[in-house]
Coordinates of C-alpha atoms in Angstrom, one line a residue:
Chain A
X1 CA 117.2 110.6 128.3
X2 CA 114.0 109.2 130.0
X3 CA 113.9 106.7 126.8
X4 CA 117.2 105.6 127.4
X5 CA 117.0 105.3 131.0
X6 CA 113.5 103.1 130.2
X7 CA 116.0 101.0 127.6
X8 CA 118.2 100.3 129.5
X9 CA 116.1 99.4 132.3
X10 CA 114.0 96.6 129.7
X11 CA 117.2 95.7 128.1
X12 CA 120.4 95.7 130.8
X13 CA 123.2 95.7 128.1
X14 CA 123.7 98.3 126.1
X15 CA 126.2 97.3 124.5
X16 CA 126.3 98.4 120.8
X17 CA 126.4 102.2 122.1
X18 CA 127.3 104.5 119.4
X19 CA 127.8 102.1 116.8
X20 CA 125.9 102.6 113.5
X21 CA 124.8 99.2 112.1
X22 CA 122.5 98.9 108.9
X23 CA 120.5 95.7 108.5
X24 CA 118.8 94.3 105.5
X25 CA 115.9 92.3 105.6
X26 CA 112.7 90.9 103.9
X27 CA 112.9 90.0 100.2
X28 CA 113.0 91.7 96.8
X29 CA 110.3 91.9 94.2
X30 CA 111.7 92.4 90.5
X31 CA 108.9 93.6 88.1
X32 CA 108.3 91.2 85.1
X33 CA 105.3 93.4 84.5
X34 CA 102.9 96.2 86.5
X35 CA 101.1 93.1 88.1
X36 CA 103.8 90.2 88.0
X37 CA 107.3 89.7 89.7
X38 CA 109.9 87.5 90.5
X39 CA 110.1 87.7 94.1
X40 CA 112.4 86.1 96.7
X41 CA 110.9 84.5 99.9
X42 CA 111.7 85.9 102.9
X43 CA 109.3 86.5 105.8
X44 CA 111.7 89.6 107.0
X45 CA 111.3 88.3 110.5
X46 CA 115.1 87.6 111.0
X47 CA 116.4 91.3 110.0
X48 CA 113.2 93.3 111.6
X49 CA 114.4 91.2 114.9
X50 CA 118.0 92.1 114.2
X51 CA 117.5 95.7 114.2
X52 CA 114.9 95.6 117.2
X53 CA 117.6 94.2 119.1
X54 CA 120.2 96.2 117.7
X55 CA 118.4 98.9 119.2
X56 CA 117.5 98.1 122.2
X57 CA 121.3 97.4 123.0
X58 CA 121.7 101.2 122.3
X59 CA 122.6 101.0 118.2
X60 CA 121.4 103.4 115.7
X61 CA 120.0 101.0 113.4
X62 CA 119.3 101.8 109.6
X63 CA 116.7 99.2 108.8
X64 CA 117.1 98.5 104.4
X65 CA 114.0 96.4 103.8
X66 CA 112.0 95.1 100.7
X67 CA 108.2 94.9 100.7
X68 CA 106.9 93.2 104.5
X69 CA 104.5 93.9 106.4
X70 CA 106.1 93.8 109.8
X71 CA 105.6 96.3 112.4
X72 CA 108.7 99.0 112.1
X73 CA 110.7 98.2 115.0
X74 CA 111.0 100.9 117.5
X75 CA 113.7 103.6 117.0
X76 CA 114.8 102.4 113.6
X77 CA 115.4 104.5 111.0
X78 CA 113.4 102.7 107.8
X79 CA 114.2 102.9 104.2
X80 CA 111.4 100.9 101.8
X81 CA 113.2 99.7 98.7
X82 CA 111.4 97.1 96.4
X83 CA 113.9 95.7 93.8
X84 CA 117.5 94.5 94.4
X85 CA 119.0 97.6 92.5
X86 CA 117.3 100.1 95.1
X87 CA 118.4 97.6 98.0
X88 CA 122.0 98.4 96.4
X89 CA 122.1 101.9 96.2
X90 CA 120.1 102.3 99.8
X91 CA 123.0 100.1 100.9
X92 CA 126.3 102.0 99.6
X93 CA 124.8 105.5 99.9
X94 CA 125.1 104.7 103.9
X95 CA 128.0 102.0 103.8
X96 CA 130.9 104.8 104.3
X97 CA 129.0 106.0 107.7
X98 CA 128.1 102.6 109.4
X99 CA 130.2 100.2 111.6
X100 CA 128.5 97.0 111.0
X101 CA 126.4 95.7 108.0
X102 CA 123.9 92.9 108.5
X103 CA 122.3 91.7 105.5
X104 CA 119.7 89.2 106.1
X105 CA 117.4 90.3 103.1
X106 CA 116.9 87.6 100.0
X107 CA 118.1 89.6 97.4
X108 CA 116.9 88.6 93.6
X109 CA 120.3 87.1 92.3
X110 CA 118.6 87.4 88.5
X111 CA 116.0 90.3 86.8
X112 CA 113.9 90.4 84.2
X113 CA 115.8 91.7 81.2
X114 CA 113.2 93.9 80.1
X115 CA 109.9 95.0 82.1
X116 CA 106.9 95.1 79.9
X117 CA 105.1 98.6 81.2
X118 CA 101.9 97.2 80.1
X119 CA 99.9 94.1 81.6
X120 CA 101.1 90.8 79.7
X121 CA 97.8 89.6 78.0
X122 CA 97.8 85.6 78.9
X123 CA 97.5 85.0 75.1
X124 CA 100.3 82.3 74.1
X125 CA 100.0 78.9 75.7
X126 CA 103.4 79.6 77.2
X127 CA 105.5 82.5 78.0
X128 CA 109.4 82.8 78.7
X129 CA 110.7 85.4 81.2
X130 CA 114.7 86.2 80.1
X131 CA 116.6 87.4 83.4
X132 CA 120.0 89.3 84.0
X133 CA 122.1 89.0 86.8
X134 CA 122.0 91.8 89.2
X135 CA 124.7 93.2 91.1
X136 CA 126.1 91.1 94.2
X137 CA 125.5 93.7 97.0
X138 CA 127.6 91.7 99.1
X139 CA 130.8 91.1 97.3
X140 CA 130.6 94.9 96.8
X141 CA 130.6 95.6 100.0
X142 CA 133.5 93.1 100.7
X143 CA 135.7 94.7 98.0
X144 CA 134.9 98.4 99.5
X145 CA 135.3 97.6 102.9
X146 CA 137.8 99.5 105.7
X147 CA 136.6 99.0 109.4
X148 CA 133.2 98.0 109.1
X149 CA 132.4 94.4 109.8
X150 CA 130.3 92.4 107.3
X151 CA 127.8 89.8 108.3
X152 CA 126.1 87.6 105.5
X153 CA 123.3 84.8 105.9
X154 CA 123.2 81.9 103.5
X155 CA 119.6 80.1 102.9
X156 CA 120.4 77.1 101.3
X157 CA 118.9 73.8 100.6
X158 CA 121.6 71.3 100.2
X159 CA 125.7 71.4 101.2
X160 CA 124.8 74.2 103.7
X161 CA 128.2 74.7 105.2
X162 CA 130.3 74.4 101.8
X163 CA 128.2 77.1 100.0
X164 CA 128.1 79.3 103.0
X165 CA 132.2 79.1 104.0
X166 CA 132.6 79.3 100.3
X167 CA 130.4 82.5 100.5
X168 CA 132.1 84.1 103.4
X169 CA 135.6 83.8 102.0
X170 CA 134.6 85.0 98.0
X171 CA 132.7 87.8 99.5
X172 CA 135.1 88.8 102.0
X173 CA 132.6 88.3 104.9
X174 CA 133.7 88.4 108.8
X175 CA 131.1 86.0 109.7
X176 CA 127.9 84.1 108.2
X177 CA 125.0 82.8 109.7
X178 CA 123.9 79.9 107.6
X179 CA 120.6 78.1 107.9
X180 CA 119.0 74.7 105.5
X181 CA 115.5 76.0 104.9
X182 CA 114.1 72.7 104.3
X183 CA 114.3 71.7 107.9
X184 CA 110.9 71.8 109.8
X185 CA 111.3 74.7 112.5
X186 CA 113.7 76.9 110.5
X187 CA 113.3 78.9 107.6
X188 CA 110.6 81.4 105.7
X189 CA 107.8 83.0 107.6
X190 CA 108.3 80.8 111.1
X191 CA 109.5 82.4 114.7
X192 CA 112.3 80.3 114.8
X193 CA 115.2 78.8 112.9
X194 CA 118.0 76.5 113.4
X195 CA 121.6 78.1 112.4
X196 CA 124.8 77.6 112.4
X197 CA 127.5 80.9 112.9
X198 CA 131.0 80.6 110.8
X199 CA 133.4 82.6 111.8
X200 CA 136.3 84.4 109.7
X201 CA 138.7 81.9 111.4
X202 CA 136.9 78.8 110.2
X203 CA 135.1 78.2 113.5
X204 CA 131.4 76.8 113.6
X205 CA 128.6 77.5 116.0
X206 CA 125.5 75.2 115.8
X207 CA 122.8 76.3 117.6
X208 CA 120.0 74.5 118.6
X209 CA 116.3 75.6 117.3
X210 CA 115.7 78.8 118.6
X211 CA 113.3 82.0 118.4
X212 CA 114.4 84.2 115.3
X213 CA 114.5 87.0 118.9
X214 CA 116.9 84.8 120.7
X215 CA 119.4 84.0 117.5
X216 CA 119.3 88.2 116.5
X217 CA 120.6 88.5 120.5
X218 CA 123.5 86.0 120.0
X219 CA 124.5 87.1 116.3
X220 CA 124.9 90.6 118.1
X221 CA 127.0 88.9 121.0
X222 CA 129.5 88.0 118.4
X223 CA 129.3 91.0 116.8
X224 CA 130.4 92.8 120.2
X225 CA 132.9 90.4 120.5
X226 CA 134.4 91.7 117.0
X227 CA 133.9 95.0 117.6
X228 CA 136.0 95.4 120.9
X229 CA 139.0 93.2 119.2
X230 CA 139.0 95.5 116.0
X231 CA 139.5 98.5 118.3
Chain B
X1 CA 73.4 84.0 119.9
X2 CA 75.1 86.7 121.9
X3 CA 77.4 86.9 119.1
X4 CA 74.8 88.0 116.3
X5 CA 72.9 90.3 119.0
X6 CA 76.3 92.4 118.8
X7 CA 76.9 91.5 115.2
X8 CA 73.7 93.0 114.2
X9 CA 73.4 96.1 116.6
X10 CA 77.2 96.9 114.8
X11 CA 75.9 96.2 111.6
X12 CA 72.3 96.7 111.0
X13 CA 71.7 94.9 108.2
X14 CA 71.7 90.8 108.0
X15 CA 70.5 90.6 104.4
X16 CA 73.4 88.0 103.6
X17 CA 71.6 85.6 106.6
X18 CA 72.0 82.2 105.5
X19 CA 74.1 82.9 102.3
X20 CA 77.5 81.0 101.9
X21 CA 79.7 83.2 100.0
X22 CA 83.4 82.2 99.2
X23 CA 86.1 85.3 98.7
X24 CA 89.0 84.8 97.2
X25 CA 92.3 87.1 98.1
X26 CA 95.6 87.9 97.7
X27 CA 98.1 86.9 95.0
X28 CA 99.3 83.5 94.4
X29 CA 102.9 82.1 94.2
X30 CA 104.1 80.1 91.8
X31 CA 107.6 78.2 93.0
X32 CA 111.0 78.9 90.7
X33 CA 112.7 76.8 93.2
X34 CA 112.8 76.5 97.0
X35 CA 113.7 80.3 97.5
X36 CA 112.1 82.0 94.2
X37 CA 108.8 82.4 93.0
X38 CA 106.6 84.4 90.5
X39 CA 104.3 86.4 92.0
X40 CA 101.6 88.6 91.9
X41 CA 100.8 91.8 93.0
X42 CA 97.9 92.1 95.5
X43 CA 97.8 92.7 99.3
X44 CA 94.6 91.4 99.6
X45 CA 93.0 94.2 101.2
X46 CA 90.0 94.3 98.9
X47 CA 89.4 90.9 99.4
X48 CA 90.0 90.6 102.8
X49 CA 87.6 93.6 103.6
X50 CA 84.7 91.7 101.4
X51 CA 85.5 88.6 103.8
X52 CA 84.6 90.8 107.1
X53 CA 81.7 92.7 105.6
X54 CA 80.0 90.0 104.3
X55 CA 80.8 87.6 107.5
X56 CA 79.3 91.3 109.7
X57 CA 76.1 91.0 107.3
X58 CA 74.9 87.4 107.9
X59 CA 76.9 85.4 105.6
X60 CA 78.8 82.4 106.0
X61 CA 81.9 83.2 104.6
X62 CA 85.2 80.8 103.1
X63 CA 88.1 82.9 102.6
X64 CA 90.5 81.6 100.1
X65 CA 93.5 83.3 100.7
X66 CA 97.6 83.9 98.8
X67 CA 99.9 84.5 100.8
X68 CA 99.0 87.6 103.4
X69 CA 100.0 89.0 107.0
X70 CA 96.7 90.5 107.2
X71 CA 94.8 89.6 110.0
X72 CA 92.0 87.4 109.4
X73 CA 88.6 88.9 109.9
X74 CA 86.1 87.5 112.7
X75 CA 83.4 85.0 111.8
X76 CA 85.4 84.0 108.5
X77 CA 86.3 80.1 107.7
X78 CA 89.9 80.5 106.2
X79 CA 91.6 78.1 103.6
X80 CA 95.2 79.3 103.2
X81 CA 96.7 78.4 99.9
X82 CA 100.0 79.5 98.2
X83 CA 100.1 78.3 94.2
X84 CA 97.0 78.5 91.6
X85 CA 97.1 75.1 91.8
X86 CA 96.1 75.1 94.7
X87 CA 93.8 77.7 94.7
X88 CA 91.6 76.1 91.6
X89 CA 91.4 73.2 94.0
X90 CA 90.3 74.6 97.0
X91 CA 87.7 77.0 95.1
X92 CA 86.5 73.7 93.1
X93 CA 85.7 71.9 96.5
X94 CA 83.1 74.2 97.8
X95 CA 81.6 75.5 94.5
X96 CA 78.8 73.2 94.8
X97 CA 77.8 74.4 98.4
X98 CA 77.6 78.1 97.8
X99 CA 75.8 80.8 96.6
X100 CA 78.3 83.6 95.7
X101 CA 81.8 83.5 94.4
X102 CA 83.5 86.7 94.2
X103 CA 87.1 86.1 92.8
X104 CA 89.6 89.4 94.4
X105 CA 92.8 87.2 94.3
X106 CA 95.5 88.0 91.9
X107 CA 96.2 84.6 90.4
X108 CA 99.4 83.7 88.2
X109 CA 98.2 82.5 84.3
X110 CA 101.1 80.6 84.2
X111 CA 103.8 79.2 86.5
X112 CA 107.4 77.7 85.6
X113 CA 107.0 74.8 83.8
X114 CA 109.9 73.0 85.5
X115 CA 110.8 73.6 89.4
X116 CA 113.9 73.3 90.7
X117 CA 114.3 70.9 93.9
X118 CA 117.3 72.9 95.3
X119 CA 117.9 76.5 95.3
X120 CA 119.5 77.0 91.4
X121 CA 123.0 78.8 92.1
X122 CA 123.5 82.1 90.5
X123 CA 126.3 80.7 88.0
X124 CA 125.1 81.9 84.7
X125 CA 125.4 85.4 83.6
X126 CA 121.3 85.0 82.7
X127 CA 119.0 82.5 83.3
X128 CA 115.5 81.7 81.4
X129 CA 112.6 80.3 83.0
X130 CA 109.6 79.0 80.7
X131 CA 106.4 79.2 82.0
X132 CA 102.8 77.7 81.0
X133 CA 99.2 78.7 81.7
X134 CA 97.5 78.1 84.9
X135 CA 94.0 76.5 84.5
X136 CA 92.0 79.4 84.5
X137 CA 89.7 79.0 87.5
X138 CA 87.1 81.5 86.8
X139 CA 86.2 80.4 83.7
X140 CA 85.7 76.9 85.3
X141 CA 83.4 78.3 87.4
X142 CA 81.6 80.0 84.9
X143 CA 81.1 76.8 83.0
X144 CA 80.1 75.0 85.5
X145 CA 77.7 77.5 87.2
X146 CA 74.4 76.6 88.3
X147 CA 72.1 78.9 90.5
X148 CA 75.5 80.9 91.8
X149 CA 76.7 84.4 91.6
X150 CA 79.9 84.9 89.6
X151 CA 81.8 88.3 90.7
X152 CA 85.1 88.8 89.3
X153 CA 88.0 91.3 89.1
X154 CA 90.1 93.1 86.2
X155 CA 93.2 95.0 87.3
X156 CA 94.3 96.5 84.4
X157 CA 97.0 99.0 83.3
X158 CA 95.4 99.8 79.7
X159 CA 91.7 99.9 78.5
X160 CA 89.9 99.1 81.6
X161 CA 86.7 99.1 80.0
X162 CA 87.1 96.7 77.4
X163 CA 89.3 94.5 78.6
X164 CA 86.9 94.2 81.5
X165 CA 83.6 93.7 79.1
X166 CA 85.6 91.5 77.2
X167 CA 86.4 89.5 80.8
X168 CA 83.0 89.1 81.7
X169 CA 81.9 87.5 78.9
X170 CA 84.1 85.1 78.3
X171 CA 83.9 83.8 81.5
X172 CA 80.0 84.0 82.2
X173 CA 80.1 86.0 85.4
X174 CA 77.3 88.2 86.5
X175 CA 79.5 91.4 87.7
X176 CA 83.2 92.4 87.3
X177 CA 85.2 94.8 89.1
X178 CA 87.6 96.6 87.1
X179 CA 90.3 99.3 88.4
X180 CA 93.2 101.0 86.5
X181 CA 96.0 99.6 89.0
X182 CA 98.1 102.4 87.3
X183 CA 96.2 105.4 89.1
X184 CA 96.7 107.2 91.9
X185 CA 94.6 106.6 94.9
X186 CA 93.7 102.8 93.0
X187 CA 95.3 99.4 93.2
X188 CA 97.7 97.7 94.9
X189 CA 98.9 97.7 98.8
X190 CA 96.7 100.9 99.7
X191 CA 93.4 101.3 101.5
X192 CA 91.5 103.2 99.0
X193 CA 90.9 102.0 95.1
X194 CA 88.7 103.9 92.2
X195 CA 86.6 101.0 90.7
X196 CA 83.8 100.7 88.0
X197 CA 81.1 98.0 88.3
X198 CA 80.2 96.9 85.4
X199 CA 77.3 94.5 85.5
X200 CA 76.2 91.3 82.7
X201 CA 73.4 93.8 81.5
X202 CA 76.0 96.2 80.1
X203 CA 75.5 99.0 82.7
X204 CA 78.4 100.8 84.0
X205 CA 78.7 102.3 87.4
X206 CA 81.6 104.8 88.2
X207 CA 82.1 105.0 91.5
X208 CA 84.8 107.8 93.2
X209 CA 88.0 107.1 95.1
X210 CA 87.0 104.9 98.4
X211 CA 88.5 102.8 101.1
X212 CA 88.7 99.5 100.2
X213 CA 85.7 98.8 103.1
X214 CA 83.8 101.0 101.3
X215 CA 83.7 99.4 98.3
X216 CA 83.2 96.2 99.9
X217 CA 79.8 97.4 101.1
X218 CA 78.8 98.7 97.7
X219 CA 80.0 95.0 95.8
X220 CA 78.0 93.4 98.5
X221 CA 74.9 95.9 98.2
X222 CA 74.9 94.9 94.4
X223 CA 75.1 91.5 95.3
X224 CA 72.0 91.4 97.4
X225 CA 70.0 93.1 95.2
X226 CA 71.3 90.3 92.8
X227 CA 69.9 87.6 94.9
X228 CA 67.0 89.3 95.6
X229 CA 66.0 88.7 91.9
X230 CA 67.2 85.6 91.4
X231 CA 64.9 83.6 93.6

């Protein structure tokens, strides 16, 4: 009670009261060998700020993150994966119970085929890595879904708003937050990004460059927004 | 002044006064395409802690690091790089000036031969990537050495010893470090590791599970003694 007096005192709104959102965040590694993997960059910055805010504005947060070193925000509840097929079964296991899924994590779109369990001695002069498609988290999710909301993030590096309506609609998505990564003040590992929000509807947001804080605050505005019409 | 006073109360011994060591941490990554890499496994802990104690024992230290959130320790000039490209050229650039080189970064032997400018979409059911050998930097060194130390590292998953020996050799160093990164208590992301020294003379020095600061002392202890002999 005194913590959520102190909350609500640091953070006014508390808003996302008795609403269970998980959030994904960080990247996955895929093991090519004990020592070597194909890994997905991805500071984790962007979900880990999510599901600080999330929490602050009186959620219970289930944080779903890959390998980061962040600092665990605050009256989340954790669970460590490292490849994208833990990520998928940490994911469904709670999707029945939740209101809202986030997923900001870069999930590995492709594994190696086979994982040698020994070190790969650097003997040949080259060395070719086979990988198999993994399964899309997200498109499972929009198939399955029945109240919850679904919120996906697109990181790409040309025709940003084409690949990410594209996305939203083939995944079944109620909103994406897309972001080019190749602009200077948005993208891996920084404090800030540059976004643009697509709604269901077809509506775009641009936002200016902002801290990844600021943008977890607005993404969670709309996601009010959403949650009081679907009531 | 001031600042060694403390240093030296902290940390009794200065016997690395006026010795430039350069450290070399963390794993490298090698770029797929904008978003995916290969990479590998090291948090840079052990490297990191042979930064600080060295730098708190008189030397003047260059830390070349991978990519890392770990803080970076007082006293220490840091060189941030990201591929083993990169990597073999900021190591070649201040060979000449040093005395020690001890090599505790995890870098790739090979990296994708072609990389993608945009993020490759996830059309194909599998997708191959072809990599060739990085130029192998410590062996460089080792051919190149003149008066300087050469301390390297062997994380392996199958006969340590050997593949160790058969490491130092090869590439002229003076000491390796070898760990089983498959044992508990050893290895990757953790604060303790269970190494064996082996030194150019043939002797081999078991040494229990430590923290990784611990270790950093003894490597550094070994090295002194080392230099000692060499002048």
């Amino acid at each position: 009670v005194i913590v959520d007096k102190v909350l609500s005192l640091l953070h006014k709104r508390q808003d996302l009261l008795n609403k269970r959102i998980l959030i994904t965040a960080a990247g996955t590694r895929e093991p090519i060998d004990p020592v070597r993997y194909v890994g997905n960059r991805s500071s984790g910055k962007m979900g880990y700020a999510l599901a600080e805010t999330a929490a602050k504005r009186g959620a219970e947060v289930i944080l779903v993150s890959g390998p980061s070193n962040l600092p665990i925000p605050q009256g989340v509840t954790i669970k460590k994966v490292e490849t994208a097929a833990q990520m998928h079964a940490a994911v469904l296991s709670e999707f029945d119970t939740v209101d809202v899924v986030i997923k900001a994590a870069a999930v590995a779109d492709y594994r190696p085929e086979l994982i040698a369990e020994q070190k790969i001695k650097k003997t040949g002069d080259t060395l070719t890595i086979n990988l198999v498609k993994n399964p899309d988290i997200l498109r499972e999710l929009g198939q399955q879904k029945k109240r919850q909301l679904l919120v996906g993030f697109a990181a790409e590096t040309e025709d940003l708003i084409t690949h990410a309506r594209e996305k939203l609609t083939r995944k079944n998505l109620d909103m994406i937050v897309a972001n080019d990564v190749t602009l200077p003040g948005a993208g891996f590992n920084i404090d800030t990004n540059i976004v643009k929000i697509i709604h269901k509807n077809g509506t775009i947001e641009e936002l200016p460059q902002l801290r990844k804080q600021q943008i977890a605050e607005i993404i969670l505005d709309k996601i009010c927004i959403m949650l009081t019409k679907s009531i």
